CSV table of C-alpha atoms and ligand atoms in Angstrom, one decimal:
chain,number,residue,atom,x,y,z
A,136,UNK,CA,133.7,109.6,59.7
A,137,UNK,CA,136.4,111.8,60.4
A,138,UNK,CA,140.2,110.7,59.4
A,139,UNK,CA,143.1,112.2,61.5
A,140,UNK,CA,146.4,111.7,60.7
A,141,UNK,CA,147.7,114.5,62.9
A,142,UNK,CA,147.8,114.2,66.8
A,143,UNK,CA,147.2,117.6,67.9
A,144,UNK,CA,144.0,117.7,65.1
A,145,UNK,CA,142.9,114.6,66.9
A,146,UNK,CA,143.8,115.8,70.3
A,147,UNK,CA,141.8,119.3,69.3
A,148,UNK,CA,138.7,117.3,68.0
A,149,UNK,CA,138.7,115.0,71.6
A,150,UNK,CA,138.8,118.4,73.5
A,151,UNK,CA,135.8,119.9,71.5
A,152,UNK,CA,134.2,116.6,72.3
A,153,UNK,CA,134.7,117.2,75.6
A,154,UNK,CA,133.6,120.6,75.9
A,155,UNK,CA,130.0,119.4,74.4
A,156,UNK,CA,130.1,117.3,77.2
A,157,UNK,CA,130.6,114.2,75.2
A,158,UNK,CA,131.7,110.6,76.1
A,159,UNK,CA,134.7,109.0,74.0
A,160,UNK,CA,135.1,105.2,73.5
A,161,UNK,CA,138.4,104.7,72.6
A,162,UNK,CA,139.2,101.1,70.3
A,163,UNK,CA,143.1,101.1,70.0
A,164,UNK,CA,143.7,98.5,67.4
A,165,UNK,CA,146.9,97.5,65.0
A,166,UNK,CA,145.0,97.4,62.3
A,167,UNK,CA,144.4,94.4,59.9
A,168,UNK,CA,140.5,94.1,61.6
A,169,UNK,CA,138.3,91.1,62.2
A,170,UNK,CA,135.7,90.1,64.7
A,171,UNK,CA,137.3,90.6,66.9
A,172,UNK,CA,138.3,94.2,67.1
A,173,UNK,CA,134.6,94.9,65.4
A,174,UNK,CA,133.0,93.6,68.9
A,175,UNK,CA,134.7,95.9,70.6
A,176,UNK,CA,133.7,98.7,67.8
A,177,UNK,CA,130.0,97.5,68.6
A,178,UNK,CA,130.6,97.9,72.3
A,179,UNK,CA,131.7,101.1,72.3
A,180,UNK,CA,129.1,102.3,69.8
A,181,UNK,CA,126.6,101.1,72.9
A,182,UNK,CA,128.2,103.3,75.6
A,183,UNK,CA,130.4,106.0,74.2
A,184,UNK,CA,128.6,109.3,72.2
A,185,UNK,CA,131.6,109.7,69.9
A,186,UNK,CA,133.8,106.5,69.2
A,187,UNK,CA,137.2,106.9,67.8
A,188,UNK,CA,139.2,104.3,66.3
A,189,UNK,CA,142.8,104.1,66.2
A,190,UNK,CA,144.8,102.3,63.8
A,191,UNK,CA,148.4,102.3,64.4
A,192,UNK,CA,151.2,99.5,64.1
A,193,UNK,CA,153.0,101.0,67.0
A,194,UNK,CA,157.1,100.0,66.0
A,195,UNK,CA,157.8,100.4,69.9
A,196,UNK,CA,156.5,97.4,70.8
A,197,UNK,CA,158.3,95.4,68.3
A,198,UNK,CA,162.0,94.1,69.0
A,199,UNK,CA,164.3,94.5,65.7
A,200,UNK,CA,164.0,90.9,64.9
A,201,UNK,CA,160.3,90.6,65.3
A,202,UNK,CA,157.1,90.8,62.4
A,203,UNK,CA,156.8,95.0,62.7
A,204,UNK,CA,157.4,95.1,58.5
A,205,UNK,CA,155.6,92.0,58.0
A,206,UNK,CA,152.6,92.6,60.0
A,207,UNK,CA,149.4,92.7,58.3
A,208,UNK,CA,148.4,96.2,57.0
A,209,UNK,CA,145.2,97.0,54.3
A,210,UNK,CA,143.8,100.2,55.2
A,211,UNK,CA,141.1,99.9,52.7
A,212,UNK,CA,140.0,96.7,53.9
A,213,UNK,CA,139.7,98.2,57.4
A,214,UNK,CA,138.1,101.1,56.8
A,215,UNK,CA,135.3,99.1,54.7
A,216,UNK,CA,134.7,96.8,57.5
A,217,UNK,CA,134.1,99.9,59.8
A,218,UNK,CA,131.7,101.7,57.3
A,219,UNK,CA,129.2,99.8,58.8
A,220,UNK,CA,129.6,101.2,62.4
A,221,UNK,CA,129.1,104.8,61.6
A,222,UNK,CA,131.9,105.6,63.3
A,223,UNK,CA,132.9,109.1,64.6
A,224,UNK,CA,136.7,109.8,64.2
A,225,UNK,CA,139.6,106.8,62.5
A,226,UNK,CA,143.0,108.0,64.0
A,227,UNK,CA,145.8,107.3,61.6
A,228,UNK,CA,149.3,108.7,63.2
A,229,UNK,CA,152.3,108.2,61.3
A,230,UNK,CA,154.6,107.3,63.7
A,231,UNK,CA,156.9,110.2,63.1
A,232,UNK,CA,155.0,112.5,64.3
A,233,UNK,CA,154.4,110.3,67.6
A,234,UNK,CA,158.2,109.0,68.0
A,235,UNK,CA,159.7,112.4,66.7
A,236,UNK,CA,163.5,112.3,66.6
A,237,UNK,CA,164.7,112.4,70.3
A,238,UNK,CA,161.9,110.5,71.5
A,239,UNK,CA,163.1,109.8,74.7
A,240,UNK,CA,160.3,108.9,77.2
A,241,UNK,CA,158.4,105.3,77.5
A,242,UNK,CA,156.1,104.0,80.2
A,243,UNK,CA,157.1,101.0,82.4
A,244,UNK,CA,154.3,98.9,84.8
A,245,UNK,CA,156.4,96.8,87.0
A,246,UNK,CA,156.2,93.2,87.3
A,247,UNK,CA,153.1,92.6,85.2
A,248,UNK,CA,155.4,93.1,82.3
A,249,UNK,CA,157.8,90.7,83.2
A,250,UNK,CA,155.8,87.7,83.2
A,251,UNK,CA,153.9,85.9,81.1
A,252,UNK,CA,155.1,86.8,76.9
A,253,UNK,CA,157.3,89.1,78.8
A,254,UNK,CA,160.4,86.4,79.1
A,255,UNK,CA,160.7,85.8,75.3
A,256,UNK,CA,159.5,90.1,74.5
A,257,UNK,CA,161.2,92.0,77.3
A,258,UNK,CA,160.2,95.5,75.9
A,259,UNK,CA,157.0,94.7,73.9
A,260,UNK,CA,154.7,95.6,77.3
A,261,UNK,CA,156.9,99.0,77.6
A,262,UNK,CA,155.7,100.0,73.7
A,263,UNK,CA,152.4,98.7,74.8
A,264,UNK,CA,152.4,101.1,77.8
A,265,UNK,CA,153.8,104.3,76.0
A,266,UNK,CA,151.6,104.1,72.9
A,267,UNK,CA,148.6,103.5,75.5
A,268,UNK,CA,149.7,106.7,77.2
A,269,UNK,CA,150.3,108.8,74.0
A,270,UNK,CA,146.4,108.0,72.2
A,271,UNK,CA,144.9,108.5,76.3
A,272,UNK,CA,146.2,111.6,76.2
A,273,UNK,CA,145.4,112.7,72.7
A,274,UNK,CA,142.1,111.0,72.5
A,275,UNK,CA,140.4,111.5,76.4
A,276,UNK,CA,138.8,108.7,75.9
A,277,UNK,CA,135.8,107.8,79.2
A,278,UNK,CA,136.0,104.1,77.9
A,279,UNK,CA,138.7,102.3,76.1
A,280,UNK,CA,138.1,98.8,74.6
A,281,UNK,CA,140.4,95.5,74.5
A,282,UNK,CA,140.1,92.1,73.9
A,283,UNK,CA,140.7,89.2,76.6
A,284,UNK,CA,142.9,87.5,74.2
A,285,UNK,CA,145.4,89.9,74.9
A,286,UNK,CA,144.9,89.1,78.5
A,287,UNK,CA,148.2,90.6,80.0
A,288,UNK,CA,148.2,93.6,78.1
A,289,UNK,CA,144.5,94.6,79.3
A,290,UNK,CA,146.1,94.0,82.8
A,291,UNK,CA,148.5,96.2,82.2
A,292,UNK,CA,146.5,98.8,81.1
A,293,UNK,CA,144.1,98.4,83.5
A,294,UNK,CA,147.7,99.4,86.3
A,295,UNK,CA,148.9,101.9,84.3
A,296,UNK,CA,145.5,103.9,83.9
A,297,UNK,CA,145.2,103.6,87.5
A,298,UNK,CA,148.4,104.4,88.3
A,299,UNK,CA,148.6,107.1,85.7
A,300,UNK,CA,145.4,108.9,87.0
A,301,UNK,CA,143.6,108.6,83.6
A,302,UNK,CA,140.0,109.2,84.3
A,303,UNK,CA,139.4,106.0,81.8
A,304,UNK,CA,137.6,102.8,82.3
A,305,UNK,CA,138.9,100.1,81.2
A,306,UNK,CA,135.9,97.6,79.2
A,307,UNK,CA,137.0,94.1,78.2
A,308,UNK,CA,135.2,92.0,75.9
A,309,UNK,CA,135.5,87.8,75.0
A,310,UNK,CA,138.1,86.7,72.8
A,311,UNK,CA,136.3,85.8,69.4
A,312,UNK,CA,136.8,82.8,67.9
A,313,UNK,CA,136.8,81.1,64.7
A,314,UNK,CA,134.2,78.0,64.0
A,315,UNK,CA,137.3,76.0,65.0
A,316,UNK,CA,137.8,77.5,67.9
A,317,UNK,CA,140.8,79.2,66.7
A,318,UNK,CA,141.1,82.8,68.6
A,319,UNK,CA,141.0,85.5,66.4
A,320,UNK,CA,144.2,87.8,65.3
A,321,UNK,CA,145.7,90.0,62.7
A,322,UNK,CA,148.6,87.2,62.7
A,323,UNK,CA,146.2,84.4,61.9
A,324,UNK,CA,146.6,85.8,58.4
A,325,UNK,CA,150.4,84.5,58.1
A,326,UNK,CA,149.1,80.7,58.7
A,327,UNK,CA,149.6,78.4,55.8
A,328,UNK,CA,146.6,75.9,55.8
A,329,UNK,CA,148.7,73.3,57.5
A,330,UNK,CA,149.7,75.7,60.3
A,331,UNK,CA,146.4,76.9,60.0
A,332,UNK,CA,144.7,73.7,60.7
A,333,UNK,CA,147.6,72.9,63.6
A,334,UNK,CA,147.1,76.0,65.3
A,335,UNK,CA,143.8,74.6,66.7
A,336,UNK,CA,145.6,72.5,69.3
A,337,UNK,CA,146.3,75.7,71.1
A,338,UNK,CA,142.5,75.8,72.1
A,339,UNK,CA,142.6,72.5,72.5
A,340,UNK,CA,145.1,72.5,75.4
A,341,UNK,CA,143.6,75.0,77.1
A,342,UNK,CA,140.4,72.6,77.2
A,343,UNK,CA,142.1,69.8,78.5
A,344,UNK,CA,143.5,71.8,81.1
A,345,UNK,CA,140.3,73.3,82.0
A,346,UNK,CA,139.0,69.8,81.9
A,347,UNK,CA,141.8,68.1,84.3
A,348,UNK,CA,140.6,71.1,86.6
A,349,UNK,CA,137.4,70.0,86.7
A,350,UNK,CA,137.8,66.3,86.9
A,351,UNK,CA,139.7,67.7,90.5
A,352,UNK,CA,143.5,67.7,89.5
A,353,UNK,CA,144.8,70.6,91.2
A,354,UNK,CA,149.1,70.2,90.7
A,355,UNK,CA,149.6,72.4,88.2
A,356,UNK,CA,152.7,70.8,87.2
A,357,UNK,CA,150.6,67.4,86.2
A,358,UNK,CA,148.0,70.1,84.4
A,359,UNK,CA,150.8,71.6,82.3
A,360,UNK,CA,152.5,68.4,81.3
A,361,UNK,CA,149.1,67.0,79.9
A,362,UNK,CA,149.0,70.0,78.0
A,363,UNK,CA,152.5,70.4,77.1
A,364,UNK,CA,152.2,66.6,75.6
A,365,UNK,CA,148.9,67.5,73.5
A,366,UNK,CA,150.7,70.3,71.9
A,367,UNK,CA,153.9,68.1,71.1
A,368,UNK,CA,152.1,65.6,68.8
A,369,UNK,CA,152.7,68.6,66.6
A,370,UNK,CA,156.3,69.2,66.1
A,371,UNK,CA,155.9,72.0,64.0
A,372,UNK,CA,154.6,74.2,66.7
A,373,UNK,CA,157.1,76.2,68.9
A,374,UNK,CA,155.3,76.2,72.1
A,375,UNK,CA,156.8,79.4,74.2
A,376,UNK,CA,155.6,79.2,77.1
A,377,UNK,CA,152.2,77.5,78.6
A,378,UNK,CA,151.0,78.6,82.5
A,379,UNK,CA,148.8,78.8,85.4
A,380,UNK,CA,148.9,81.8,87.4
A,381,UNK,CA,147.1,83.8,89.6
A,382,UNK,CA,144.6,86.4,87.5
A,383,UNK,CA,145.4,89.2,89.1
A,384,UNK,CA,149.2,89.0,89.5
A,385,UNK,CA,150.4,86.5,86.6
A,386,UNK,CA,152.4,84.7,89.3
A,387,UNK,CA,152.7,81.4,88.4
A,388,UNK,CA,150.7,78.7,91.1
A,389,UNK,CA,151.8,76.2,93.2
A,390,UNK,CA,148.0,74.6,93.7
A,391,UNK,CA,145.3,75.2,91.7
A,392,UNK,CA,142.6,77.1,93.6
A,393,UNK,CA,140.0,79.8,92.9
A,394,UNK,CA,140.4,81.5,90.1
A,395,UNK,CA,143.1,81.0,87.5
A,396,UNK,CA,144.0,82.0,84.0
A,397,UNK,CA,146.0,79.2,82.1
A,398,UNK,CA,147.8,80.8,79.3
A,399,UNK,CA,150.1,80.1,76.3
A,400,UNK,CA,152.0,81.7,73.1
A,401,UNK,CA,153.2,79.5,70.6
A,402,UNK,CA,155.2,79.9,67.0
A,403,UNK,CA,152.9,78.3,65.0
A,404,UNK,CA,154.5,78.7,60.9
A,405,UNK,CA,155.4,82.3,60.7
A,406,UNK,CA,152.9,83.8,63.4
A,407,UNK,CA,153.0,84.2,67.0
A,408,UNK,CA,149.9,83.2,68.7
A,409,UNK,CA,148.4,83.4,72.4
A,410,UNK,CA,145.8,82.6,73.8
A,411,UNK,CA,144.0,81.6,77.5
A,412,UNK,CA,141.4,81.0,79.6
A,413,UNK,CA,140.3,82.4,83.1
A,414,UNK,CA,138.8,79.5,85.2
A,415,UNK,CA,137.2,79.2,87.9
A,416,UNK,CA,138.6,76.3,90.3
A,417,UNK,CA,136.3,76.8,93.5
B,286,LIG,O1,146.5,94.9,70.9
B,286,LIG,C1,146.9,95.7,70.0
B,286,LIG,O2,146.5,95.7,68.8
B,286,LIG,C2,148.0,96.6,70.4
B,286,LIG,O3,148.9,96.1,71.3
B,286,LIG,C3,147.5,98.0,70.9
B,286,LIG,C4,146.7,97.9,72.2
B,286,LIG,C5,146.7,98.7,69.8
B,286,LIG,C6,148.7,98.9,71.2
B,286,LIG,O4,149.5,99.1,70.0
């Protein structure tokens, strides 16, 4: 496995790829790995020729206030867990060489970025969208590789590499769960057991709404206050937001019909979580 730290060395390595006439799968991850982000290293060990992962906790899309120096960071760890997948290239930036002093230049998709964990983190999709930009054009990757627990950021992606003309596809893979049903995240790692064991009634709500959807309740309002009451028998959870909106858009709905994602993102102890689930209403 090669290690690049520098972006034009990684960028020069992608291009001699390409001039083999080789296919790149691109895994962008934060670091901090778990199931998770080693399903998608799996996937794109199946389709790509040369898989690169990138391991970068990108400071643009943190606001001052949020867990950017307390995020969860063991390089070690990580690149133990992806000895296994005989990886070609592990892409290490430090961010000064990728936010050089007079940085000046971020990457904005509309709308998308507004909704959803956009109220509470109005620039975290903007960071998102540039640091997407920056490792597509470094690493030309054919296929890049993202979780659906980070629903609104694939869609994003998915706009800007269309709108971007980046000759990328964009594969999504199942969020990962624990035995609980927990989903799977970096941030899971700040839980104490007791927020631990309450962060399970995030799942849980989503259940119960997929549930009133199929016992035939289709007022969404009704749906969301059912779940908005499961999730206050715990105090100690922070919910932030919990919705039903179209897939495609992330405009909330006024019935429930076709298909819908219900999403949430909760404090739960010291971590943020999300989490949701794409339904199909008929
Ligand atoms: O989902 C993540 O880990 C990050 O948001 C990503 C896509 C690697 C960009 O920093």
């Amino acid at each position: 496995m090669r290690v690049f730290k520098d972006p034009q060395e990684m960028h020069a390595y992608a291009q001699k790829m390409k001039h083999r006439a080789k296919t790149i799968g691109l895994v962008p991850t934060m670091g901090y790995l778990h199931e998770g982000h080693l399903s998608l290293v799996e996937a794109a060990k199946k389709k790509a020729d040369i898989v690169v992962v990138s391991i970068f906790v990108n400071p643009t899309q943190f606001r001052p206030e949020e867990d950017f120096s307390r995020y969860p960071r063991d390089l070690k760890r990580d690149k133990n867990l992806l000895g296994q997948f005989d990886i070609n290239a592990l892409f290490l930036p430090e961010a000064s060489k990728l936010y050089p002093n007079g940085f000046k230049t971020y990457v904005e998709v509309e709308s998308l970025s507004k909704k959803m964990c956009g109220h509470s983190r109005p620039t975290h999709f903007r960071g998102v969208a540039t640091i997407i930009t920056k490792l597509f054009n470094l690493v030309l990757p054919d296929f890049a590789f993202f979780g659906d627990k980070d629903y609104q950021q694939r869609l994003i992606i998915e706009q800007l590499t269309k709108d971007l003309n980046f000759p990328t596809r964009i594969i999504s893979l199942p969020t990962v769960r624990e035995f609980d049903g927990l989903a799977m995240s970096s941030r899971n790692q700040h839980l104490s057991d007791k927020d631990r064991a309450n962060a399970t009634i995030l799942q849980r709500a989503l259940l119960l709404g997929k549930e009133e959807i199929a016992s035939g309740e289709r007022n969404p309002h009704k749906i969301l206050l059912r779940m908005r009451s499961l999730i206050g028998t715990i105090p100690a959870i922070r919910l932030d937001y919990v919705t039903i909106a179209d897939p495609e858009t992330l405009e909330e709905v006024k019935a429930v019909k076709g298909k819908v994602i219900i999403a949430l993102a909760a404090q739960v102890g010291k971590a943020r979580l999300i989490d949701n689930l794409v339904i199909n209403a008929g």
